[in-house]
Short mmCIF file of C-alpha atoms and ligand atoms in Angstrom, two decimals:
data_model
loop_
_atom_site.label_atom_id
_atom_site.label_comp_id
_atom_site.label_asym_id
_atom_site.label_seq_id
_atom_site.Cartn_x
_atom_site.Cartn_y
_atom_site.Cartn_z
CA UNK A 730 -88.54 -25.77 -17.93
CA UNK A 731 -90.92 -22.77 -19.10
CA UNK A 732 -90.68 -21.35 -15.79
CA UNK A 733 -86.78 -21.50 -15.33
CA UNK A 734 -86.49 -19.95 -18.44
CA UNK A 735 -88.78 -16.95 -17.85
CA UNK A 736 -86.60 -16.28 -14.51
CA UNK A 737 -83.12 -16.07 -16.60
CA UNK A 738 -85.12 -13.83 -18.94
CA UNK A 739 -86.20 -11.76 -15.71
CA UNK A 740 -82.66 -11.39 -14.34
CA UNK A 741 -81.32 -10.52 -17.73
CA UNK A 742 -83.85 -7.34 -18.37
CA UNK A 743 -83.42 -6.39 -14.97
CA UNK A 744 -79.47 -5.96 -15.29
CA UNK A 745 -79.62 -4.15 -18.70
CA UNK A 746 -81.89 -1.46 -17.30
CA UNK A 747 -79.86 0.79 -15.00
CA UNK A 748 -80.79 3.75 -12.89
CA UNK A 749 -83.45 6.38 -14.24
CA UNK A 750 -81.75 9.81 -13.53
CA UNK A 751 -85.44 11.16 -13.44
CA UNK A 752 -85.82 8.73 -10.26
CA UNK A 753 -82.64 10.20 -8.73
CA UNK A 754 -82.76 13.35 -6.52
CA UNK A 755 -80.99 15.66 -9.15
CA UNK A 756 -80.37 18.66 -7.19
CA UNK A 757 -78.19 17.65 -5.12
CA UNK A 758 -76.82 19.87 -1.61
CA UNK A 759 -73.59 19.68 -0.11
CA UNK A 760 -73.64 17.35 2.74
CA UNK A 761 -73.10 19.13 6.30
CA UNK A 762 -69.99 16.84 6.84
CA UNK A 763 -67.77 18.36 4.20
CA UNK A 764 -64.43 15.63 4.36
CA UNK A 765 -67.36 13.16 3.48
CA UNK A 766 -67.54 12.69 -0.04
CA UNK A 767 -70.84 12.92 -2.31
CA UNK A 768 -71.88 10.07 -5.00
CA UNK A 769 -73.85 9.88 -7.70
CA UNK A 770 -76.55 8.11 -8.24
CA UNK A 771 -77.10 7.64 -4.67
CA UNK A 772 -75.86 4.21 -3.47
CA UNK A 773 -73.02 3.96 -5.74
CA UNK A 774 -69.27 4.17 -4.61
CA UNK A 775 -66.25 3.78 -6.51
CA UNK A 776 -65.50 0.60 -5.31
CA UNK A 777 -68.49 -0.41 -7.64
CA UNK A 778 -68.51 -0.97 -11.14
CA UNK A 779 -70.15 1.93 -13.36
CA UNK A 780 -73.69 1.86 -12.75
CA UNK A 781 -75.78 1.11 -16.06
CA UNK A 782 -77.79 4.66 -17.01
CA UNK A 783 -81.48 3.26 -18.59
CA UNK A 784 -81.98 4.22 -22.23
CA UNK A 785 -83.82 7.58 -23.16
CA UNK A 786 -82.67 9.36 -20.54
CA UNK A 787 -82.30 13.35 -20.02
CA UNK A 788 -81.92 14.99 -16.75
CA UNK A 789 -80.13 18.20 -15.50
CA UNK A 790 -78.45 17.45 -11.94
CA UNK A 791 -77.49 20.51 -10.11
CA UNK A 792 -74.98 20.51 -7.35
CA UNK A 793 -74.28 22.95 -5.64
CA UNK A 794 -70.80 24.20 -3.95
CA UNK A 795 -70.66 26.19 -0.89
CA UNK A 796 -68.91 29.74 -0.61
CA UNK A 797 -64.94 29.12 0.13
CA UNK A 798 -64.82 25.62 -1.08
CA UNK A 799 -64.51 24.13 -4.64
CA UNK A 800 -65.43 20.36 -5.95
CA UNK A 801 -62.82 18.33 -6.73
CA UNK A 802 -65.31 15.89 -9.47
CA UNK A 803 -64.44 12.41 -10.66
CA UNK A 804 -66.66 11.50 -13.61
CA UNK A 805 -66.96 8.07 -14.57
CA UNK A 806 -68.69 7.54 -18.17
CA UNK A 807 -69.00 4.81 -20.71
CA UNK A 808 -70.69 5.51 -23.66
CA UNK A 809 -70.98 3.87 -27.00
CA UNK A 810 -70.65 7.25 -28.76
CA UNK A 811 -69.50 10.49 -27.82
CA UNK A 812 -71.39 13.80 -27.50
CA UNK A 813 -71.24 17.07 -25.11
CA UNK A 814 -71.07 20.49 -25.70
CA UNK A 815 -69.73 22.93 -22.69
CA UNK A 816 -67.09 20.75 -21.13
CA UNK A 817 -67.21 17.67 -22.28
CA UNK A 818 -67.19 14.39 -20.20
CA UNK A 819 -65.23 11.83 -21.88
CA UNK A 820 -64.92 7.92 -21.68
CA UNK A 821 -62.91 7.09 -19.27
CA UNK A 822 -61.40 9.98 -18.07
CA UNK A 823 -61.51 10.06 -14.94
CA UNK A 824 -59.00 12.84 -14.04
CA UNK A 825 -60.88 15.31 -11.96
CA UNK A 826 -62.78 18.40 -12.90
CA UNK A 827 -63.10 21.54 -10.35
CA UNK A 828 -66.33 23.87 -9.97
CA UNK A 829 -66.19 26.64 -7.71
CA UNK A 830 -69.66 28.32 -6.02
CA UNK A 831 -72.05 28.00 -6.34
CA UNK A 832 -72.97 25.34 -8.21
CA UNK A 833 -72.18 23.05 -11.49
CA UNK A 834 -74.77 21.46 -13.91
CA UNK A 835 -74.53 17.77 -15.51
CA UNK A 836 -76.74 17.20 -18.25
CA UNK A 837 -77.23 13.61 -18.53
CA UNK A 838 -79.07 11.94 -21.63
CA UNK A 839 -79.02 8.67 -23.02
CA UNK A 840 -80.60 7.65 -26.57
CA UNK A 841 -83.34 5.97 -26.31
CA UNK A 842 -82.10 2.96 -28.11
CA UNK A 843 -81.95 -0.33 -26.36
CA UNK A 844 -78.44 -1.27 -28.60
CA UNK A 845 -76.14 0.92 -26.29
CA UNK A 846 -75.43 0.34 -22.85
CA UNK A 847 -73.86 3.38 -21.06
CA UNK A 848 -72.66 3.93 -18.08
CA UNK A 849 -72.12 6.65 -15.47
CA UNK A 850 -71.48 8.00 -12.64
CA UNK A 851 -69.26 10.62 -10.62
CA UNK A 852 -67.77 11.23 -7.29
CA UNK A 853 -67.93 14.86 -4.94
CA UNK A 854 -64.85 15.72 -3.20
CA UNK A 855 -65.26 18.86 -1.15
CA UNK A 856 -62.17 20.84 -0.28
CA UNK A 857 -61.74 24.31 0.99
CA UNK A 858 -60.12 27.26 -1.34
CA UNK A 859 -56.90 27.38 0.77
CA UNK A 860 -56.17 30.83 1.67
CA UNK A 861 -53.32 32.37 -0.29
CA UNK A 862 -51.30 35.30 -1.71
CA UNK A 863 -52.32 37.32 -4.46
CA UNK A 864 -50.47 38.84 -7.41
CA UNK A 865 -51.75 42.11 -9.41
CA UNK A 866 -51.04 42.76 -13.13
CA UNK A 867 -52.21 46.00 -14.45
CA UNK A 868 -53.52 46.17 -17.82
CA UNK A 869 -53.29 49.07 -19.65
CA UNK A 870 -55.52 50.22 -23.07
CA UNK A 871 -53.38 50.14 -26.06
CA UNK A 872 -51.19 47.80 -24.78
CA UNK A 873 -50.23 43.80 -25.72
CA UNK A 874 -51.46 41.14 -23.60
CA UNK A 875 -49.73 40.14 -20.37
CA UNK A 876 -49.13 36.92 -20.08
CA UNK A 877 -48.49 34.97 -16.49
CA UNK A 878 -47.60 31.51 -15.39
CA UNK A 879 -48.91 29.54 -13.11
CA UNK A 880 -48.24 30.05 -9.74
CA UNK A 881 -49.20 29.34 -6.32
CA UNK A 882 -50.71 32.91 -5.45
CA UNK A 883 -54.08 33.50 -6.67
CA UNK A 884 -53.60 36.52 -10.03
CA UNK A 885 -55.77 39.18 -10.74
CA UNK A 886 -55.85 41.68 -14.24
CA UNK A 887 -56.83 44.99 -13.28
CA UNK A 888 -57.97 47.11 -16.19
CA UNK A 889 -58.19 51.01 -16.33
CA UNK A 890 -61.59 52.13 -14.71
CA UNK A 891 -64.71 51.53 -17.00
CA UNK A 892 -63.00 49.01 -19.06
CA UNK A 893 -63.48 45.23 -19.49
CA UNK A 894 -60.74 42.63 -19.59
CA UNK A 895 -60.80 39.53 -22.09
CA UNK A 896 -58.69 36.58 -21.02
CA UNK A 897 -56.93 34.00 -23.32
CA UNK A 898 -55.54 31.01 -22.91
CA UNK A 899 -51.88 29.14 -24.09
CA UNK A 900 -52.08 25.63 -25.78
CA UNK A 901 -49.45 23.31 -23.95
CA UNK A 902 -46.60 21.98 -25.58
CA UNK A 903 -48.12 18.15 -25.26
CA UNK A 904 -52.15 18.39 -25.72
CA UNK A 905 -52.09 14.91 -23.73
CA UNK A 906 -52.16 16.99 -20.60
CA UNK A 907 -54.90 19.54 -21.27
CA UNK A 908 -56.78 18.00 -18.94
CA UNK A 909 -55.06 19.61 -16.30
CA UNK A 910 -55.83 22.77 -17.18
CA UNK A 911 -59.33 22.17 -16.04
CA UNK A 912 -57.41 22.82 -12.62
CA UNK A 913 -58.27 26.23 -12.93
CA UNK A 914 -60.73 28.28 -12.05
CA UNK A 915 -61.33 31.99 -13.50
CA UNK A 916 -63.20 34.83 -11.65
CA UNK A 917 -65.17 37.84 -13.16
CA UNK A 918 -63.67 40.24 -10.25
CA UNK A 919 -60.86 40.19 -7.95
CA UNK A 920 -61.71 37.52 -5.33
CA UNK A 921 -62.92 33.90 -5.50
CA UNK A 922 -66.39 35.21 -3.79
CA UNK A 923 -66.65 36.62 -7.23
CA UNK A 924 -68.86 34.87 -10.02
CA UNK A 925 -67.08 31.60 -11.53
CA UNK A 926 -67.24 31.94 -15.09
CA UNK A 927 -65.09 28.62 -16.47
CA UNK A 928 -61.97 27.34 -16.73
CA UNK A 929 -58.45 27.83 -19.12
CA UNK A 930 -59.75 24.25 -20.24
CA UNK A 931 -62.76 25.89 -21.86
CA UNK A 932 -61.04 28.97 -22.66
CA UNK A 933 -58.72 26.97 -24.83
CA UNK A 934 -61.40 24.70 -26.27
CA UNK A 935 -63.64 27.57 -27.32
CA UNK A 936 -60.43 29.21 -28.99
CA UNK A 937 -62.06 32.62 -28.08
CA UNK A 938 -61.16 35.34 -25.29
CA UNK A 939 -62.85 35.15 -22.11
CA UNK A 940 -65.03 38.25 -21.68
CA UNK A 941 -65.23 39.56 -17.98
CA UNK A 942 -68.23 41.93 -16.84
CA UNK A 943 -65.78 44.78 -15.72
CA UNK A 944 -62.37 45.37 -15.24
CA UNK A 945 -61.09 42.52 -13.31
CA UNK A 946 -60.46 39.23 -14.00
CA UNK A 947 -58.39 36.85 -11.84
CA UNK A 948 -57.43 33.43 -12.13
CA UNK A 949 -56.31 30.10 -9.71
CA UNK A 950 -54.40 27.60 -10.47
CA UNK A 951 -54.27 25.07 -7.66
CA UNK A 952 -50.51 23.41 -7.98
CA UNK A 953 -50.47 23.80 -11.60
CA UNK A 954 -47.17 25.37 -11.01
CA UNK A 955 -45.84 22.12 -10.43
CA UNK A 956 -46.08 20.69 -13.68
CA UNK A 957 -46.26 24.42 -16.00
CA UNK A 958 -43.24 26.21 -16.56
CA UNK A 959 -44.85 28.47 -19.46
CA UNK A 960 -47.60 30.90 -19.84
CA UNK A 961 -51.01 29.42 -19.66
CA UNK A 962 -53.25 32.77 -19.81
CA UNK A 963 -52.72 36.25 -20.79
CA UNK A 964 -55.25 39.05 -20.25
CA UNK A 965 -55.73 42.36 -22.81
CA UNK A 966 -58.18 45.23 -22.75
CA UNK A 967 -61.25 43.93 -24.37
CA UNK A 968 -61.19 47.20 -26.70
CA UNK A 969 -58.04 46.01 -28.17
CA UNK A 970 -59.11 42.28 -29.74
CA UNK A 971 -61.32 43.74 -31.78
CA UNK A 972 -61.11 42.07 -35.24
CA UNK A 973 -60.35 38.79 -33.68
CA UNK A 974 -62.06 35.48 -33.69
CA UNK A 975 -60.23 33.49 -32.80
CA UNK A 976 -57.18 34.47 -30.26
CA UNK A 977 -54.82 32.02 -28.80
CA UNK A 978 -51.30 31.74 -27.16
CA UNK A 979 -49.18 28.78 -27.94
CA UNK A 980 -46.52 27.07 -25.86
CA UNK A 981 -43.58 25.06 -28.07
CA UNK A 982 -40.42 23.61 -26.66
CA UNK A 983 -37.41 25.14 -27.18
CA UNK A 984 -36.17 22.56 -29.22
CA UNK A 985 -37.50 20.60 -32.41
CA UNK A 986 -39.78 22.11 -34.55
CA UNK A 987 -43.24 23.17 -33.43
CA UNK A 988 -46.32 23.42 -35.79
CA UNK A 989 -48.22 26.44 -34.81
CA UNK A 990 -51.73 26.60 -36.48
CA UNK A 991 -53.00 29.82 -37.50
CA UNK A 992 -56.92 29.13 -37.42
CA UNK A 993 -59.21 31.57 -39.76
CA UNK A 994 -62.01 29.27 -39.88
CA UNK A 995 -64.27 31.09 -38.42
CA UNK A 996 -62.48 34.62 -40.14
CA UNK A 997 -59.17 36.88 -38.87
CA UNK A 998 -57.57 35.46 -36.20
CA UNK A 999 -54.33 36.12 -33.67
CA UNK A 1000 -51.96 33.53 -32.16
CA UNK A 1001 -48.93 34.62 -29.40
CA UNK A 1002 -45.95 32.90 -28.75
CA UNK A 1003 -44.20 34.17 -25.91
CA UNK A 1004 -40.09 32.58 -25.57
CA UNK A 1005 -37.02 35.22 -24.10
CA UNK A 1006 -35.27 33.86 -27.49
CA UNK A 1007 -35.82 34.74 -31.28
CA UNK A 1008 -38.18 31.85 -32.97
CA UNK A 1009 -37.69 31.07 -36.71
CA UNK A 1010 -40.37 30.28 -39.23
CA UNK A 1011 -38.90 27.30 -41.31
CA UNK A 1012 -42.11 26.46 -43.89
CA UNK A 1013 -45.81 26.30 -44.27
CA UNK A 1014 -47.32 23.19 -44.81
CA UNK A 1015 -50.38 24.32 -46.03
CA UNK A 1016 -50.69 28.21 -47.84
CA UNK A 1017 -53.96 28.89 -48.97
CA UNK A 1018 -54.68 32.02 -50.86
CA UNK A 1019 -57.42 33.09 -48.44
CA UNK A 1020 -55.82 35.01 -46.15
CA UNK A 1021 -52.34 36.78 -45.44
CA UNK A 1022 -50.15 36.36 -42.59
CA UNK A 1023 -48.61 39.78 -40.83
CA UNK A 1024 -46.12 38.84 -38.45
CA UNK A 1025 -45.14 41.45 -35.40
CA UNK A 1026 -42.54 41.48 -32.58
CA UNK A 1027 -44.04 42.17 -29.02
CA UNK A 1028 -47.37 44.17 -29.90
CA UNK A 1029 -49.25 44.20 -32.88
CA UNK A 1030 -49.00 47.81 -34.72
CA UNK A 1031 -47.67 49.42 -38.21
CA UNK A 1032 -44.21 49.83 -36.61
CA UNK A 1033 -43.76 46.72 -35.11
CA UNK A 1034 -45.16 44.94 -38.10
CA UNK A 1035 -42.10 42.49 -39.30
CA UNK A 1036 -43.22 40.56 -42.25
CA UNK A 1037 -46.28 40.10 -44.54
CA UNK A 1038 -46.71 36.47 -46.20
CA UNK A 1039 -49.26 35.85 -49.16
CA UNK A 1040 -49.50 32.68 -51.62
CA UNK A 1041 -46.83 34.62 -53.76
CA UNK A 1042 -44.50 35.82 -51.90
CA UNK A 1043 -44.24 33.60 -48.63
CA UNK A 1044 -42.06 30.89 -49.72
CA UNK A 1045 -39.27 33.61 -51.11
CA UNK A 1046 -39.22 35.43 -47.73
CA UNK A 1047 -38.25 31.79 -46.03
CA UNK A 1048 -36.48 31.08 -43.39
CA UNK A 1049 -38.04 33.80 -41.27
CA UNK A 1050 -36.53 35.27 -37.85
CA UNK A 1051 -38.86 37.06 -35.37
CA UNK A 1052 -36.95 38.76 -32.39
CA UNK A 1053 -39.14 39.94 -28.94
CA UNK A 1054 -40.71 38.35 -26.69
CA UNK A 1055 -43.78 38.23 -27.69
CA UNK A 1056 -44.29 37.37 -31.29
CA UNK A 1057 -47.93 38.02 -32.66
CA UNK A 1058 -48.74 35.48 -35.63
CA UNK A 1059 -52.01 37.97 -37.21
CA UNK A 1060 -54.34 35.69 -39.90
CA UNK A 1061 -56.36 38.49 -42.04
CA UNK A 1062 -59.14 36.55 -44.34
CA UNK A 1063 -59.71 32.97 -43.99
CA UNK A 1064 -58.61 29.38 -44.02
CA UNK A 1065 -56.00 26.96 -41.97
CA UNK A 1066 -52.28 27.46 -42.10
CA UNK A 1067 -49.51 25.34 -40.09
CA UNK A 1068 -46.49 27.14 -39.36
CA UNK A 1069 -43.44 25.63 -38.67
CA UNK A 1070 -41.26 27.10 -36.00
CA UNK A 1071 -38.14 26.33 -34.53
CA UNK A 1072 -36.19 28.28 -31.32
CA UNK A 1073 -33.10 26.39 -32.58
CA UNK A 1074 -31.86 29.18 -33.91
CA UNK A 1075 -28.40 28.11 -35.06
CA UNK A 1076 -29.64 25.01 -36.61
CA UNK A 1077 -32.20 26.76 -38.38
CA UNK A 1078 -29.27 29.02 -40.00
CA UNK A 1079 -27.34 25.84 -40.81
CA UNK A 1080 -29.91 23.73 -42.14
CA UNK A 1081 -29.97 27.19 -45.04
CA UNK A 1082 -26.37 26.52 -45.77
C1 NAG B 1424 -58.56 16.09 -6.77
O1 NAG B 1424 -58.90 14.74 -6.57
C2 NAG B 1424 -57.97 13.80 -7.09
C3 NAG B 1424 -58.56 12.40 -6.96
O2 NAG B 1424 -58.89 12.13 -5.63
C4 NAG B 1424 -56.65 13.97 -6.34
O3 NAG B 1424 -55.69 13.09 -6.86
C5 NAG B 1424 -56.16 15.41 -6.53
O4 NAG B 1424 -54.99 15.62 -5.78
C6 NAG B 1424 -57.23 16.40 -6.10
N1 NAG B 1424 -56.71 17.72 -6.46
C7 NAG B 1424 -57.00 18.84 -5.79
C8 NAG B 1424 -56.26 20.07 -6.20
O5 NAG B 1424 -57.83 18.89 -4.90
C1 NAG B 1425 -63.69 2.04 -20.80
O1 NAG B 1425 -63.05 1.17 -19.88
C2 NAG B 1425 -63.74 -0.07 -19.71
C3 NAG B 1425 -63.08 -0.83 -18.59
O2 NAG B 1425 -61.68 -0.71 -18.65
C4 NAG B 1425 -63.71 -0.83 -21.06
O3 NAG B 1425 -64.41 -2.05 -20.94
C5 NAG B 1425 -64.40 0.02 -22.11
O4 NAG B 1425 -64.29 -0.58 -23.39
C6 NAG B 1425 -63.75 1.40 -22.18
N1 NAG B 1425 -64.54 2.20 -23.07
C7 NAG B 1425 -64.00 2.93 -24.06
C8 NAG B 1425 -64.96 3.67 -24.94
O5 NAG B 1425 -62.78 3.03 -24.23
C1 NAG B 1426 -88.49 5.76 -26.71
O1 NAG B 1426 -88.78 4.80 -27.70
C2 NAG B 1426 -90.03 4.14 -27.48
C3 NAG B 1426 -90.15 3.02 -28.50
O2 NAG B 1426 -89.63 3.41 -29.75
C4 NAG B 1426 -91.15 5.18 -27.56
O3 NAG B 1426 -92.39 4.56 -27.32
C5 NAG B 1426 -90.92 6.26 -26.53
O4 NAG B 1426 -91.91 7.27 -26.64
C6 NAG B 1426 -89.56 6.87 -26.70
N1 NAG B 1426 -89.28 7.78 -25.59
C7 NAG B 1426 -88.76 8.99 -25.76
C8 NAG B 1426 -88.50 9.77 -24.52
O5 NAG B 1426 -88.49 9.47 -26.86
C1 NAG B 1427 -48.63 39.39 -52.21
O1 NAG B 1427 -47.95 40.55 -51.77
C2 NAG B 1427 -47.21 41.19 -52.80
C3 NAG B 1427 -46.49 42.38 -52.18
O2 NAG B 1427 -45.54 41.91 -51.26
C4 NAG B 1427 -48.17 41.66 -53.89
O3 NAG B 1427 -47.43 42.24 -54.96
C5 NAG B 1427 -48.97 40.47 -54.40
O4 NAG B 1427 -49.94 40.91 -55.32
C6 NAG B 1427 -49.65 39.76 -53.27
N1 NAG B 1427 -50.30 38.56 -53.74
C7 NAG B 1427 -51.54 38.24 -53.40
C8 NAG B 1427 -52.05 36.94 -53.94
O5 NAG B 1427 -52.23 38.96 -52.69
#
């Protein structure tokens, strides 16, 4: 009796622990049979369930990515609670994430709690950077962004000589897809031999232009021309986001009405909306009187200034029509405001009648 007991009690510790990442072989090299893919832990395929990750862990696993190819990464993760900083792993997500030489870095810790069970694992597929066309935008000093869609050709920004180029990226009309824009990978020159310094996904996230060392920056995008039919990135001489902390673009259909955040929370901030059309500010629905608004039609300067909205005088000035291309939404002070837009242009006029 005592003994059967003690062996149920043995089987039942044994399949709560998991795998010690310390145990595992954490830097891990590509294999010299590229189509083969590369698991981790070692052992594990995804035919299996997640493998169970003992408590108290905290391990850095290195893998590294040979020159010309990128890794196509499947994460699989179940975890009681949610943490990550960088680019951050979520529960069951397991659309892929791509790294580019040479190398990307898991950290992988655990609390060391016996209450949670979590679970991971992830899945190497190595695939060659297909060789392909290349566009060249030239960015000038003093001059707006330039903003590009995706497209099959790999795209390079080349700044004037001595400069240094700051990339940004456009929120998507659905955030449900974001994801994908992890299928991108930026460069801090003007080939994919140079240094891999993140992706639009973590441009986006961090809300903040993408510093590159000199002046070129390019970017791939894969086949995200497939599914994009809007900006995702614009580039700007770094000299000429001074003043900014945050700086974003932001995609909206063209019809409905599209709440565009204007986000001083961490001080003055610029958001771009880019649309052949005029776009129409309907309301506010929140106006704090921390900050005003300047609004300006295809670069930001004292001619091209349109509008200037404060707690007093905004709601008088309302419905609001801003003509160009590019229309630059300026926050100076602090504080969260959501903008409502429209590109409906006649309805917007009829809904005043
Ligand atoms: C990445 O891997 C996923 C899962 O296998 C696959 O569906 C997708 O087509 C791959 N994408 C690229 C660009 O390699
Ligand atoms: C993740 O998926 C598994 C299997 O479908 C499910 O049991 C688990 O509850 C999910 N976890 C979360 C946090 O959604
Ligand atoms: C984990 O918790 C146990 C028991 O509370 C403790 O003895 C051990 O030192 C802890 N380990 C770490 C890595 O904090
Ligand atoms: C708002 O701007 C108007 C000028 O258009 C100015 O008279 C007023 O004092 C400003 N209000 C605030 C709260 O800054």
């Amino acid at each position: 009796m005592i003994r059967s007991l003690s062996l149920i009690l043995g089987f039942i510790t044994m399949s709560v622990h998991g795998y010690q990442c310390q145990t595992q072989k954490n830097t891990i090299n590509p294999p010299d049979d590229l189509s083969q893919s590369t698991y981790y832990p070692a052992g594990w395929t995804e035919n299996q369930p997640i493998p169970t990750v003992e408590n108290g862990q905290n391990c850095v696993i290195t893998v590294k990515i040979p020159r010309g190819y990128y890794a196509n990464v499947t994460f699989y993760r179940d975890f009681p609670y949610s943490t990550g900083s960088y680019a951050l792993i979520v529960n069951n997500d397991t659309q892929p994430f791509f790294f580019m030489f040479p190398k990307f870095v898991v950290n992988l810790q655990t609390v060391n709690s016996t209450e949670y069970t979590t679970r991971f694992a992830f899945k190497i597929q190595w695939k060659i950077i297909p060789d392909i066309g290349r566009d060249t935008i030239i960015i000038e000093k003093k001059n707006p962004p330039v903003a590009s869609f995706p497209g099959a050709n790999f795209i390079t920004f080349s700044g004037n000589q001595g400069s240094q180029l700051a990339l940004m990226a456009f929120s998507l009309t659905d955030p449900a897809n974001n994801y994908l824009l992890r299928q991108t990978a930026i460069f801090d020159g003007d080939s994919s031999d140079s240094n891999f310094i993140g992706t639009l996904d973590q441009v986006l996230t961090s809300k903040t232009p993408l510093i590159a060392s000199r002046n070129k920056i390019s970017v791939y995008t894969f086949d995200l021309g497939n599914y994009f039919y809007c900006p995702l990135f614009m580039a700007q001489d770094k000299d000429d986001i001074k003043g900014y902390q945050v700086y974003l673009g932001r995609n909206c259909e063209d019809n409905g009405e599209c709440t565009v955040t204007l986000d001083g929370s961490l001080g003055n901030s610029l958001t771009v909306t880019e649309s052949d059309g005029p776009e129409i500010i309907k309301r506010f629905n929140f106006f704090p009187p921390t900050a005003t608004i300047n609004v300006y039609e295809n670069t930001v300067s004292s001619v091209t200034k349109v509008a200037e909205f404060n707690s007093t005088n905004f709601y008088e000035q309302l419905p609001f029509q801003v003509n160009g291309n590019m229309k630059f939404y300026e926050l100076v002070g602090t504080g969260m405001y959501d903008m409502v837009v429209t590109r409906e242009v006649s309805r917007a006029a009829r809904l005043q009648l």
